[in-house]
GROMACS .gro file of C-alpha atoms in nm:
model
  503
    1MET     CA    1   0.073  -1.279   0.473
    2ALA     CA    2  -0.253  -1.086   0.409
    3ARG     CA    3  -0.422  -1.276   0.116
    4LEU     CA    4  -0.683  -1.146  -0.108
    5ARG     CA    5  -0.945  -1.412  -0.185
    6CYS     CA    6  -1.120  -1.370  -0.516
    7VAL     CA    7  -1.444  -1.541  -0.410
    8LEU     CA    8  -1.476  -1.293  -0.112
    9VAL     CA    9  -1.399  -1.001  -0.334
   10LEU     CA   10  -1.685  -1.105  -0.567
   11ALA     CA   11  -1.911  -1.156  -0.272
   12LEU     CA   12  -1.836  -0.825  -0.105
   13LEU     CA   13  -1.943  -0.623  -0.414
   14LEU     CA   14  -2.300  -0.764  -0.354
   15VAL     CA   15  -2.301  -0.641   0.001
   16THR     CA   16  -2.419  -0.307   0.090
   17THR     CA   17  -2.483  -0.168   0.441
   18GLN     CA   18  -2.585   0.193   0.475
   19LEU     CA   19  -2.546   0.381   0.799
   20PRO     CA   20  -2.664   0.730   0.867
   21GLY     CA   21  -2.430   0.984   0.711
   22ASP     CA   22  -2.339   1.128   1.049
   23ALA     CA   23  -2.204   0.803   1.165
   24ILE     CA   24  -1.969   0.762   0.878
   25ALA     CA   25  -1.887   1.096   0.736
   26GLY     CA   26  -1.999   1.366   0.969
   27ARG     CA   27  -2.184   1.677   0.826
   28GLY     CA   28  -1.906   1.932   0.864
   29HIS     CA   29  -1.772   2.108   0.568
   30GLY     CA   30  -1.411   2.177   0.692
   31HIS     CA   31  -1.247   2.116   1.033
   32HIS     CA   32  -1.423   2.267   1.327
   33GLY     CA   33  -1.292   2.226   1.674
   34PRO     CA   34  -0.986   2.055   1.790
   35ALA     CA   35  -0.830   1.766   1.602
   36ALA     CA   36  -0.932   1.418   1.733
   37HIS     CA   37  -0.567   1.294   1.718
   38ASP     CA   38  -0.202   1.392   1.704
   39TYR     CA   39  -0.178   1.335   1.322
   40ARG     CA   40   0.177   1.452   1.330
   41ASP     CA   41   0.288   1.193   1.561
   42ALA     CA   42   0.103   0.928   1.378
   43LEU     CA   43   0.255   1.051   1.042
   44ALA     CA   44   0.610   1.022   1.187
   45LYS     CA   45   0.541   0.673   1.319
   46SER     CA   46   0.376   0.561   1.002
   47ILE     CA   47   0.704   0.637   0.818
   48LEU     CA   48   0.926   0.499   1.084
   49PHE     CA   49   0.747   0.149   1.044
   50PHE     CA   50   0.924   0.102   0.711
   51GLU     CA   51   1.264   0.095   0.876
   52GLY     CA   52   1.144  -0.214   1.080
   53GLN     CA   53   1.064  -0.383   0.760
   54ARG     CA   54   1.400  -0.339   0.592
   55SER     CA   55   1.602  -0.612   0.461
   56GLY     CA   56   1.968  -0.597   0.377
   57LYS     CA   57   2.263  -0.388   0.515
   58LEU     CA   58   2.106  -0.136   0.769
   59PRO     CA   59   2.246   0.220   0.755
   60PRO     CA   60   2.394   0.403   1.049
   61SER     CA   61   2.068   0.616   1.049
   62GLN     CA   62   1.849   0.310   1.132
   63ARG     CA   63   1.604   0.421   1.397
   64GLN     CA   64   1.434   0.090   1.459
   65SER     CA   65   1.751  -0.010   1.644
   66TRP     CA   66   1.641  -0.353   1.750
   67ARG     CA   67   1.673  -0.483   1.389
   68ARG     CA   68   1.995  -0.590   1.240
   69ASP     CA   69   2.144  -0.671   0.896
   70SER     CA   70   1.957  -0.957   0.721
   71GLY     CA   71   1.950  -1.138   0.376
   72LEU     CA   72   2.286  -1.027   0.279
   73SER     CA   73   2.324  -1.296   0.015
   74ASP     CA   74   1.983  -1.247  -0.141
   75GLY     CA   75   2.011  -1.308  -0.509
   76ALA     CA   76   2.345  -1.517  -0.482
   77SER     CA   77   2.170  -1.833  -0.594
   78ALA     CA   78   2.086  -1.658  -0.930
   79LYS     CA   79   2.403  -1.471  -0.952
   80VAL     CA   80   2.234  -1.137  -0.904
   81ASP     CA   81   2.246  -0.872  -0.630
   82LEU     CA   82   1.904  -0.866  -0.462
   83VAL     CA   83   2.007  -0.739  -0.128
   84GLY     CA   84   1.776  -0.483   0.023
   85GLY     CA   85   1.408  -0.401  -0.020
   86TYR     CA   86   1.132  -0.481   0.226
   87HIS     CA   87   0.971  -0.771   0.387
   88ASP     CA   88   0.597  -0.707   0.307
   89ALA     CA   89   0.449  -0.817   0.628
   90GLY     CA   90   0.528  -1.033   0.928
   91ASP     CA   91   0.732  -1.298   0.741
   92ASN     CA   92   1.072  -1.290   0.581
   93VAL     CA   93   1.002  -1.335   0.212
   94LYS     CA   94   1.048  -1.050  -0.024
   95PHE     CA   95   0.734  -1.053  -0.244
   96GLY     CA   96   0.788  -0.818  -0.542
   97PHE     CA   97   0.422  -0.757  -0.622
   98PRO     CA   98   0.317  -0.608  -0.293
   99MET     CA   99   0.651  -0.443  -0.251
  100ALA     CA  100   0.607  -0.251  -0.570
  101PHE     CA  101   0.261  -0.159  -0.487
  102SER     CA  102   0.372  -0.032  -0.158
  103MET     CA  103   0.647   0.185  -0.318
  104THR     CA  104   0.397   0.325  -0.570
  105MET     CA  105   0.160   0.425  -0.292
  106LEU     CA  106   0.439   0.563  -0.071
  107ALA     CA  107   0.583   0.755  -0.355
  108TRP     CA  108   0.221   0.887  -0.437
  109SER     CA  109   0.179   0.995  -0.072
  110VAL     CA  110   0.501   1.197  -0.100
  111VAL     CA  111   0.411   1.339  -0.451
  112GLU     CA  112   0.067   1.453  -0.348
  113PHE     CA  113   0.122   1.555   0.009
  114GLY     CA  114   0.513   1.573   0.064
  115GLY     CA  115   0.505   1.950   0.049
  116LEU     CA  116   0.295   1.938   0.378
  117MET     CA  117   0.532   1.694   0.559
  118LYS     CA  118   0.789   1.940   0.690
  119GLY     CA  119   1.051   1.752   0.896
  120GLU     CA  120   0.913   1.410   0.798
  121LEU     CA  121   0.975   1.463   0.421
  122GLN     CA  122   1.320   1.350   0.439
  123HIS     CA  123   1.233   1.031   0.626
  124ALA     CA  124   0.967   0.959   0.366
  125ARG     CA  125   1.214   1.010   0.088
  126GLU     CA  126   1.454   0.764   0.252
  127ALA     CA  127   1.169   0.507   0.282
  128VAL     CA  128   1.088   0.544  -0.092
  129ARG     CA  129   1.468   0.528  -0.188
  130TRP     CA  130   1.514   0.208   0.000
  131GLY     CA  131   1.247   0.046  -0.197
  132ALA     CA  132   1.330   0.201  -0.524
  133ASP     CA  133   1.696   0.105  -0.500
  134TYR     CA  134   1.587  -0.268  -0.458
  135LEU     CA  135   1.353  -0.237  -0.766
  136LEU     CA  136   1.645  -0.100  -0.980
  137LYS     CA  137   1.832  -0.415  -0.872
  138ALA     CA  138   1.547  -0.631  -0.952
  139THR     CA  139   1.512  -0.492  -1.301
  140ALA     CA  140   1.878  -0.454  -1.392
  141HIS     CA  141   1.859  -0.715  -1.667
  142PRO     CA  142   1.647  -0.620  -1.974
  143ASP     CA  143   1.335  -0.830  -2.021
  144THR     CA  144   1.370  -0.988  -1.674
  145ILE     CA  145   1.225  -0.892  -1.338
  146TYR     CA  146   1.317  -1.065  -1.017
  147VAL     CA  147   0.993  -1.081  -0.839
  148GLN     CA  148   1.038  -1.288  -0.532
  149VAL     CA  149   1.325  -1.384  -0.289
  150GLY     CA  150   1.250  -1.675  -0.056
  151ASP     CA  151   1.064  -2.003  -0.075
  152ALA     CA  152   0.735  -1.889   0.076
  153THR     CA  153   0.617  -2.231   0.173
  154LYS     CA  154   0.937  -2.307   0.369
  155ASP     CA  155   0.956  -1.954   0.517
  156HIS     CA  156   0.616  -1.998   0.658
  157ALA     CA  157   0.704  -2.330   0.817
  158CYS     CA  158   0.952  -2.145   1.030
  159TRP     CA  159   0.911  -1.864   1.290
  160GLU     CA  160   1.248  -1.704   1.298
  161ARG     CA  161   1.411  -1.356   1.292
  162PRO     CA  162   1.524  -1.208   0.963
  163GLU     CA  163   1.877  -1.211   1.105
  164ASP     CA  164   1.854  -1.585   1.153
  165MET     CA  165   1.710  -1.694   0.825
  166ASP     CA  166   1.814  -2.033   0.709
  167THR     CA  167   1.524  -2.115   0.486
  168PRO     CA  168   1.593  -2.127   0.103
  169ARG     CA  169   1.629  -1.775  -0.039
  170THR     CA  170   1.507  -1.904  -0.388
  171VAL     CA  171   1.489  -1.633  -0.650
  172TYR     CA  172   1.188  -1.616  -0.885
  173LYS     CA  173   1.166  -1.409  -1.195
  174VAL     CA  174   0.949  -1.321  -1.498
  175ASP     CA  175   1.088  -1.287  -1.851
  176ALA     CA  176   0.976  -1.327  -2.217
  177GLY     CA  177   0.912  -1.689  -2.164
  178THR     CA  178   0.725  -1.659  -1.836
  179PRO     CA  179   0.561  -1.318  -1.845
  180GLY     CA  180   0.417  -1.120  -1.562
  181SER     CA  181   0.255  -0.808  -1.699
  182ASP     CA  182   0.092  -0.740  -1.361
  183VAL     CA  183   0.405  -0.741  -1.140
  184ALA     CA  184   0.618  -0.576  -1.421
  185ALA     CA  185   0.369  -0.293  -1.489
  186GLU     CA  186   0.336  -0.233  -1.118
  187THR     CA  187   0.715  -0.218  -1.084
  188ALA     CA  188   0.720   0.031  -1.374
  189ALA     CA  189   0.455   0.235  -1.181
  190ALA     CA  190   0.657   0.231  -0.866
  191LEU     CA  191   0.978   0.340  -1.047
  192ALA     CA  192   0.795   0.622  -1.228
  193ALA     CA  193   0.623   0.750  -0.915
  194SER     CA  194   0.943   0.737  -0.725
  195SER     CA  195   1.110   0.931  -0.992
  196LEU     CA  196   0.873   1.218  -0.916
  197VAL     CA  197   0.972   1.203  -0.549
  198PHE     CA  198   1.337   1.292  -0.643
  199ARG     CA  199   1.281   1.506  -0.947
  200LYS     CA  200   1.401   1.825  -0.764
  201SER     CA  201   1.611   1.684  -0.488
  202ASP     CA  202   1.815   1.433  -0.696
  203PRO     CA  203   1.751   1.481  -1.060
  204ALA     CA  204   2.016   1.225  -1.177
  205TYR     CA  205   1.854   0.958  -0.965
  206ALA     CA  206   1.509   1.054  -1.080
  207SER     CA  207   1.613   1.022  -1.446
  208ARG     CA  208   1.762   0.675  -1.377
  209LEU     CA  209   1.428   0.565  -1.214
  210LEU     CA  210   1.228   0.702  -1.499
  211ALA     CA  211   1.442   0.547  -1.772
  212ARG     CA  212   1.407   0.213  -1.604
  213ALA     CA  213   1.037   0.272  -1.560
  214LYS     CA  214   0.996   0.307  -1.939
  215ARG     CA  215   1.193  -0.009  -2.009
  216VAL     CA  216   1.001  -0.219  -1.772
  217PHE     CA  217   0.664  -0.092  -1.891
  218ALA     CA  218   0.756  -0.178  -2.247
  219PHE     CA  219   0.845  -0.533  -2.134
  220ALA     CA  220   0.512  -0.564  -1.939
  221ASP     CA  221   0.310  -0.453  -2.244
  222ARG     CA  222   0.508  -0.655  -2.508
  223HIS     CA  223   0.509  -0.981  -2.329
  224ARG     CA  224   0.161  -1.002  -2.190
  225GLY     CA  225   0.036  -1.254  -1.931
  226SER     CA  226  -0.020  -1.284  -1.542
  227TYR     CA  227   0.270  -1.383  -1.316
  228SER     CA  228   0.030  -1.609  -1.126
  229THR     CA  229   0.014  -1.842  -1.432
  230GLY     CA  230   0.375  -1.930  -1.465
  231LEU     CA  231   0.469  -1.889  -1.087
  232ALA     CA  232   0.146  -2.016  -0.947
  233ALA     CA  233   0.310  -2.270  -0.718
  234ASP     CA  234   0.536  -2.012  -0.566
  235VAL     CA  235   0.327  -1.693  -0.547
  236CYS     CA  236  -0.009  -1.837  -0.478
  237PRO     CA  237  -0.200  -1.837  -0.242
  238TYR     CA  238   0.007  -1.545  -0.105
  239TYR     CA  239  -0.003  -1.291  -0.369
  240CYS     CA  240  -0.190  -1.420  -0.665
  241SER     CA  241  -0.304  -1.162  -0.921
  242TYR     CA  242  -0.670  -1.239  -0.913
  243SER     CA  243  -0.756  -0.915  -1.101
  244GLY     CA  244  -0.549  -1.002  -1.411
  245TYR     CA  245  -0.287  -0.779  -1.546
  246GLN     CA  246  -0.497  -0.513  -1.739
  247ASP     CA  247  -0.546  -0.297  -1.448
  248GLU     CA  248  -0.163  -0.284  -1.384
  249LEU     CA  249  -0.114  -0.189  -1.756
  250LEU     CA  250  -0.338   0.106  -1.716
  251TRP     CA  251  -0.199   0.195  -1.388
  252GLY     CA  252   0.151   0.183  -1.521
  253ALA     CA  253   0.064   0.386  -1.817
  254ALA     CA  254  -0.104   0.637  -1.599
  255TRP     CA  255   0.211   0.691  -1.396
  256LEU     CA  256   0.443   0.706  -1.684
  257HIS     CA  257   0.208   0.968  -1.843
  258ARG     CA  258   0.222   1.168  -1.521
  259ALA     CA  259   0.602   1.141  -1.495
  260THR     CA  260   0.686   1.208  -1.854
  261LYS     CA  261   0.386   1.404  -1.992
  262SER     CA  262   0.468   1.222  -2.317
  263PRO     CA  263   0.209   1.192  -2.582
  264THR     CA  264   0.318   0.832  -2.610
  265TYR     CA  265   0.148   0.734  -2.286
  266LEU     CA  266  -0.147   0.959  -2.336
  267SER     CA  267  -0.204   0.782  -2.661
  268TYR     CA  268  -0.165   0.453  -2.490
  269ILE     CA  269  -0.429   0.536  -2.243
  270GLN     CA  270  -0.663   0.673  -2.514
  271LEU     CA  271  -0.630   0.370  -2.724
  272ASN     CA  272  -0.625   0.105  -2.464
  273GLY     CA  273  -0.816   0.238  -2.167
  274GLN     CA  274  -1.142   0.062  -2.235
  275VAL     CA  275  -0.984  -0.262  -2.312
  276LEU     CA  276  -0.786  -0.250  -1.988
  277GLY     CA  277  -1.098  -0.187  -1.775
  278ALA     CA  278  -1.117   0.180  -1.727
  279ASP     CA  279  -1.485   0.178  -1.682
  280GLU     CA  280  -1.492  -0.136  -1.451
  281SER     CA  281  -1.734  -0.101  -1.178
  282ASP     CA  282  -1.514  -0.254  -0.896
  283ASN     CA  283  -1.430  -0.051  -0.608
  284THR     CA  284  -1.175  -0.237  -0.416
  285PHE     CA  285  -0.835  -0.072  -0.437
  286GLY     CA  286  -0.526  -0.256  -0.315
  287TRP     CA  287  -0.214  -0.455  -0.398
  288ASP     CA  288  -0.400  -0.661  -0.648
  289ASN     CA  289  -0.667  -0.443  -0.817
  290LYS     CA  290  -0.554  -0.096  -0.935
  291HIS     CA  291  -0.851   0.017  -1.150
  292ALA     CA  292  -0.981   0.267  -0.886
  293GLY     CA  293  -0.641   0.422  -0.853
  294ALA     CA  294  -0.582   0.456  -1.215
  295ARG     CA  295  -0.918   0.621  -1.265
  296ILE     CA  296  -0.837   0.876  -0.995
  297LEU     CA  297  -0.473   0.930  -1.133
  298ILE     CA  298  -0.594   0.993  -1.501
  299ALA     CA  299  -0.875   1.204  -1.390
  300LYS     CA  300  -0.624   1.442  -1.250
  301SER     CA  301  -0.496   1.500  -1.600
  302PHE     CA  302  -0.843   1.633  -1.702
  303LEU     CA  303  -0.927   1.811  -1.379
  304VAL     CA  304  -0.584   1.979  -1.320
  305GLN     CA  305  -0.403   1.980  -1.652
  306ARG     CA  306  -0.715   2.019  -1.846
  307VAL     CA  307  -0.633   1.735  -2.090
  308ALA     CA  308  -0.977   1.739  -2.270
  309SER     CA  309  -0.944   1.410  -2.437
  310LEU     CA  310  -0.936   1.236  -2.089
  311HIS     CA  311  -1.263   1.384  -1.970
  312GLU     CA  312  -1.436   1.050  -1.952
  313TYR     CA  313  -1.202   0.959  -1.658
  314LYS     CA  314  -1.382   1.216  -1.450
  315GLY     CA  315  -1.690   1.007  -1.495
  316HIS     CA  316  -1.501   0.684  -1.425
  317ALA     CA  317  -1.363   0.834  -1.116
  318ASP     CA  318  -1.697   0.965  -1.007
  319THR     CA  319  -1.845   0.624  -1.042
  320PHE     CA  320  -1.591   0.492  -0.790
  321ILE     CA  321  -1.647   0.786  -0.548
  322CYS     CA  322  -2.025   0.744  -0.555
  323SER     CA  323  -1.986   0.379  -0.466
  324MET     CA  324  -1.785   0.483  -0.159
  325VAL     CA  325  -2.024   0.757  -0.025
  326PRO     CA  326  -2.295   0.633   0.226
  327GLY     CA  327  -2.649   0.725   0.131
  328THR     CA  328  -2.593   0.772  -0.235
  329PRO     CA  329  -2.803   0.558  -0.484
  330THR     CA  330  -2.483   0.376  -0.594
  331ASP     CA  331  -2.335   0.319  -0.255
  332GLN     CA  332  -2.161  -0.027  -0.260
  333THR     CA  333  -1.967   0.005   0.053
  334GLN     CA  334  -2.010  -0.177   0.378
  335TYR     CA  335  -1.920  -0.034   0.720
  336THR     CA  336  -1.914  -0.170   1.066
  337ARG     CA  337  -2.150  -0.031   1.332
  338GLY     CA  338  -1.855   0.163   1.458
  339GLY     CA  339  -1.801   0.334   1.129
  340LEU     CA  340  -1.512   0.144   0.975
  341LEU     CA  341  -1.518   0.066   0.605
  342PHE     CA  342  -1.523  -0.312   0.581
  343LYS     CA  343  -1.414  -0.510   0.281
  344LEU     CA  344  -1.257  -0.830   0.392
  345SER     CA  345  -1.183  -0.994   0.721
  346ASP     CA  346  -0.835  -1.055   0.608
  347SER     CA  347  -0.621  -0.750   0.644
  348ASN     CA  348  -0.918  -0.513   0.607
  349MET     CA  349  -0.726  -0.207   0.710
  350GLN     CA  350  -0.538  -0.210   0.386
  351TYR     CA  351  -0.871  -0.116   0.215
  352VAL     CA  352  -0.933   0.148   0.475
  353THR     CA  353  -0.609   0.327   0.423
  354SER     CA  354  -0.605   0.305   0.047
  355SER     CA  355  -0.964   0.421   0.017
  356ALA     CA  356  -0.907   0.718   0.246
  357PHE     CA  357  -0.594   0.825   0.043
  358LEU     CA  358  -0.804   0.811  -0.279
  359LEU     CA  359  -1.080   1.015  -0.120
  360LEU     CA  360  -0.840   1.287  -0.010
  361THR     CA  361  -0.655   1.297  -0.327
  362TYR     CA  362  -0.964   1.324  -0.549
  363ALA     CA  363  -1.092   1.590  -0.309
  364LYS     CA  364  -0.774   1.781  -0.387
  365TYR     CA  365  -0.806   1.746  -0.745
  366LEU     CA  366  -1.181   1.841  -0.733
  367ALA     CA  367  -1.125   2.144  -0.521
  368PHE     CA  368  -0.847   2.274  -0.765
  369ALA     CA  369  -1.080   2.244  -1.057
  370LYS     CA  370  -1.378   2.381  -0.858
  371GLU     CA  371  -1.576   2.069  -0.926
  372THR     CA  372  -1.804   1.825  -0.735
  373VAL     CA  373  -1.920   1.468  -0.789
  374THR     CA  374  -2.291   1.409  -0.888
  375CYS     CA  375  -2.408   1.062  -0.790
  376GLY     CA  376  -2.739   0.903  -0.915
  377GLY     CA  377  -3.062   1.089  -0.815
  378GLY     CA  378  -2.895   1.420  -0.823
  379ALA     CA  379  -2.694   1.379  -0.497
  380VAL     CA  380  -2.395   1.615  -0.507
  381VAL     CA  381  -2.078   1.510  -0.310
  382THR     CA  382  -1.833   1.794  -0.237
  383PRO     CA  383  -1.458   1.776  -0.177
  384GLN     CA  384  -1.532   1.847   0.189
  385ARG     CA  385  -1.763   1.554   0.219
  386LEU     CA  386  -1.485   1.328   0.077
  387ARG     CA  387  -1.237   1.470   0.327
  388ALA     CA  388  -1.484   1.408   0.611
  389ILE     CA  389  -1.535   1.046   0.500
  390ALA     CA  390  -1.154   0.991   0.493
  391ARG     CA  391  -1.084   1.173   0.822
  392ARG     CA  392  -1.341   0.953   0.995
  393GLN     CA  393  -1.157   0.635   0.873
  394VAL     CA  394  -0.832   0.760   0.986
  395ASP     CA  395  -0.962   0.867   1.330
  396TYR     CA  396  -1.121   0.513   1.373
  397LEU     CA  397  -0.777   0.366   1.294
  398LEU     CA  398  -0.599   0.581   1.542
  399GLY     CA  399  -0.850   0.504   1.830
  400SER     CA  400  -1.192   0.661   1.777
  401ASN     CA  401  -1.361   0.332   1.787
  402PRO     CA  402  -1.575   0.105   1.993
  403MET     CA  403  -1.267  -0.062   2.155
  404GLY     CA  404  -1.081   0.259   2.218
  405MET     CA  405  -0.789   0.110   2.055
  406SER     CA  406  -0.521   0.249   1.819
  407TYR     CA  407  -0.456   0.001   1.538
  408MET     CA  408  -0.106   0.172   1.499
  409VAL     CA  409   0.158   0.009   1.719
  410GLY     CA  410   0.311   0.272   1.945
  411TYR     CA  411   0.054   0.540   1.894
  412GLY     CA  412  -0.190   0.618   2.175
  413PRO     CA  413  -0.227   0.469   2.514
  414ARG     CA  414  -0.381   0.139   2.391
  415TYR     CA  415  -0.255  -0.048   2.064
  416PRO     CA  416  -0.190  -0.404   1.967
  417ARG     CA  417   0.086  -0.569   2.174
  418ARG     CA  418   0.095  -0.916   2.018
  419ILE     CA  419   0.128  -0.848   1.644
  420HIS     CA  420   0.184  -1.126   1.404
  421HIS     CA  421   0.537  -1.045   1.312
  422ARG     CA  422   0.848  -1.253   1.358
  423ALA     CA  423   1.108  -0.990   1.421
  424SER     CA  424   0.885  -0.812   1.664
  425SER     CA  425   0.781  -1.121   1.852
  426LEU     CA  426   1.125  -1.283   1.904
  427PRO     CA  427   1.401  -1.128   2.120
  428SER     CA  428   1.618  -0.901   1.940
  429VAL     CA  429   1.980  -0.984   1.855
  430ALA     CA  430   2.104  -0.746   2.117
  431ALA     CA  431   1.886  -0.924   2.376
  432HIS     CA  432   1.955  -1.275   2.264
  433PRO     CA  433   2.267  -1.294   2.040
  434GLY     CA  434   2.244  -1.669   1.987
  435ARG     CA  435   2.057  -1.809   1.702
  436ILE     CA  436   1.689  -1.896   1.737
  437GLY     CA  437   1.610  -2.193   1.527
  438CYS     CA  438   1.327  -2.245   1.283
  439SER     CA  439   1.085  -2.437   1.498
  440GLN     CA  440   1.222  -2.305   1.817
  441GLY     CA  441   1.066  -1.962   1.737
  442PHE     CA  442   0.706  -2.096   1.753
  443THR     CA  443   0.711  -2.081   2.112
  444ALA     CA  444   0.689  -1.694   2.076
  445LEU     CA  445   0.413  -1.730   1.827
  446TYR     CA  446   0.178  -1.891   2.079
  447ALA     CA  447   0.304  -1.710   2.386
  448GLY     CA  448   0.065  -1.487   2.554
  449GLY     CA  449   0.296  -1.197   2.651
  450ALA     CA  450   0.355  -0.862   2.457
  451ASN     CA  451   0.606  -0.863   2.189
  452PRO     CA  452   0.946  -0.777   2.314
  453ASN     CA  453   1.027  -0.526   2.016
  454VAL     CA  454   0.788  -0.248   1.953
  455LEU     CA  455   0.746  -0.217   1.581
  456VAL     CA  456   0.655   0.155   1.607
  457GLY     CA  457   0.412   0.267   1.339
  458ALA     CA  458   0.292  -0.071   1.218
  459VAL     CA  459  -0.081  -0.069   1.129
  460VAL     CA  460  -0.228  -0.419   1.170
  461GLY     CA  461  -0.505  -0.587   0.981
  462GLY     CA  462  -0.769  -0.447   1.213
  463PRO     CA  463  -1.089  -0.534   1.375
  464ASP     CA  464  -1.353  -0.773   1.246
  465LEU     CA  465  -1.702  -0.679   1.119
  466GLN     CA  466  -1.835  -0.643   1.487
  467ASP     CA  467  -1.549  -0.402   1.568
  468LYS     CA  468  -1.381  -0.664   1.787
  469PHE     CA  469  -1.010  -0.714   1.796
  470PRO     CA  470  -0.866  -1.001   2.006
  471ASP     CA  471  -0.496  -0.910   1.985
  472GLN     CA  472  -0.365  -1.254   1.930
  473ARG     CA  473  -0.030  -1.319   1.764
  474ASN     CA  474  -0.138  -1.616   1.590
  475ASP     CA  475  -0.429  -1.427   1.422
  476HIS     CA  476  -0.264  -1.314   1.110
  477GLU     CA  477  -0.586  -1.185   0.944
  478HIS     CA  478  -0.636  -0.910   1.219
  479SER     CA  479  -0.296  -0.881   1.377
  480GLU     CA  480  -0.044  -0.868   1.096
  481PRO     CA  481   0.109  -0.537   0.975
  482ALA     CA  482   0.211  -0.483   0.611
  483THR     CA  483   0.381  -0.219   0.407
  484TYR     CA  484   0.082  -0.177   0.167
  485ILE     CA  485  -0.135  -0.076   0.482
  486ASN     CA  486   0.086   0.202   0.584
  487ALA     CA  487   0.209   0.330   0.247
  488PRO     CA  488  -0.119   0.518   0.151
  489LEU     CA  489  -0.180   0.616   0.515
  490VAL     CA  490   0.134   0.831   0.508
  491GLY     CA  491  -0.023   1.074   0.254
  492ALA     CA  492  -0.361   1.084   0.442
  493LEU     CA  493  -0.187   1.156   0.776
  494ALA     CA  494   0.026   1.439   0.608
  495TYR     CA  495  -0.288   1.600   0.485
  496LEU     CA  496  -0.463   1.577   0.820
  497ALA     CA  497  -0.164   1.703   1.015
  498HIS     CA  498  -0.146   1.997   0.792
  499SER     CA  499  -0.503   2.067   0.785
  500TYR     CA  500  -0.513   2.098   1.174
  501ASP     CA  501  -0.193   2.308   1.186
  502GLN     CA  502   0.009   2.035   1.339
  503LEU     CA  503   0.292   2.060   1.091
   0.00000   0.00000   0.00000
């Protein structure tokens, strides 16, 4: 369970380590020479990963075939149907906050780069639908959102397969009396973004998603508060909302504006943007803090749709971008010697993939508008430079690093074999039909051998600040995969596969 620690987040903003531009970004303007990696293969695997994270009744098309049905009575204790959705990482809890963010980013990957995915587009849509279907269930009752299934403390006291779960599947919710604007607005964002994925292929489904997104956002805005307040004992320290709920309200409004083009949401952004942190200087984008993503998303309305009233968001987005580019006067980003963007030791790769996605997406908007970014001191940053920085990060992830290791399971000759993941580390139901008990499974956690089930496409937390990776199963900070690591990577890989004519 990759956890974001607020003290470290504050500390990392004070750290800057500059490396020569060539080491991080390269000097090229465009793609010269052969591709460093098979981005098409990595794309296919990055989407396949989501099938290994599925909860519920698995479909006949299930490709990670060592998985079986699980959580078929989820929600029963609260007399609601909460079967389905995704496990966020290597445990068996369904955490609604990171699940919704993962769906927003997976949907954004498809919205932005789905046209390049060719044969993988249908698989990507299926991955989005699996999550969106669950979010529809979780928001079926007005002014109520079911935000977690499973007692996290008791779940983490066991090491068992999802198929064998016998820990309490306690249901947690936010409502008017126990608000959760952060998780509610993120859920609205996920529903709105998902509606765009299906606008052409399944317009009836898209309309249903969008209608629900509007209702959920209205609830988030009307009943303000952080879900970490009322549910602290249950969601912390796993997925506390350290950044508050203002970023999610702006993010949710941005997605609803993009999905509806309604002046209602444009007005909301104009009236509330500054209060909700539009000009915050933070540059850590992930499941907790959405400010940077919201700035990039809203800037599109100015750059592409030419919504003049949102011109300031170009400046807000540029500030974030300048903080990411090595060598600029406002660079705030730390990199390892090997060139990896480094935010936190705990699940650092999530920030690598989310940042790479934002860089590629903003480069797309800038190129369309024939614009550049001007950082302090007159430094001009082109879309090509942003793409080079992003490509360097993806290449590192796929194996161009000091360890020569791909951090995506199943990609390349050398990849993590002992990932921190219950289902992957324990014998499959096919191999071991008998139940494996709660404490019995811990033998696998501390065993030295490779996981018996290869969770193809899973991207783990990644190496440490010294570019080292021990590949130990009990090291959750570096060896645990998560949906929110993979979701933005899908879009980045689609872009790279297309740009090198691999699709």
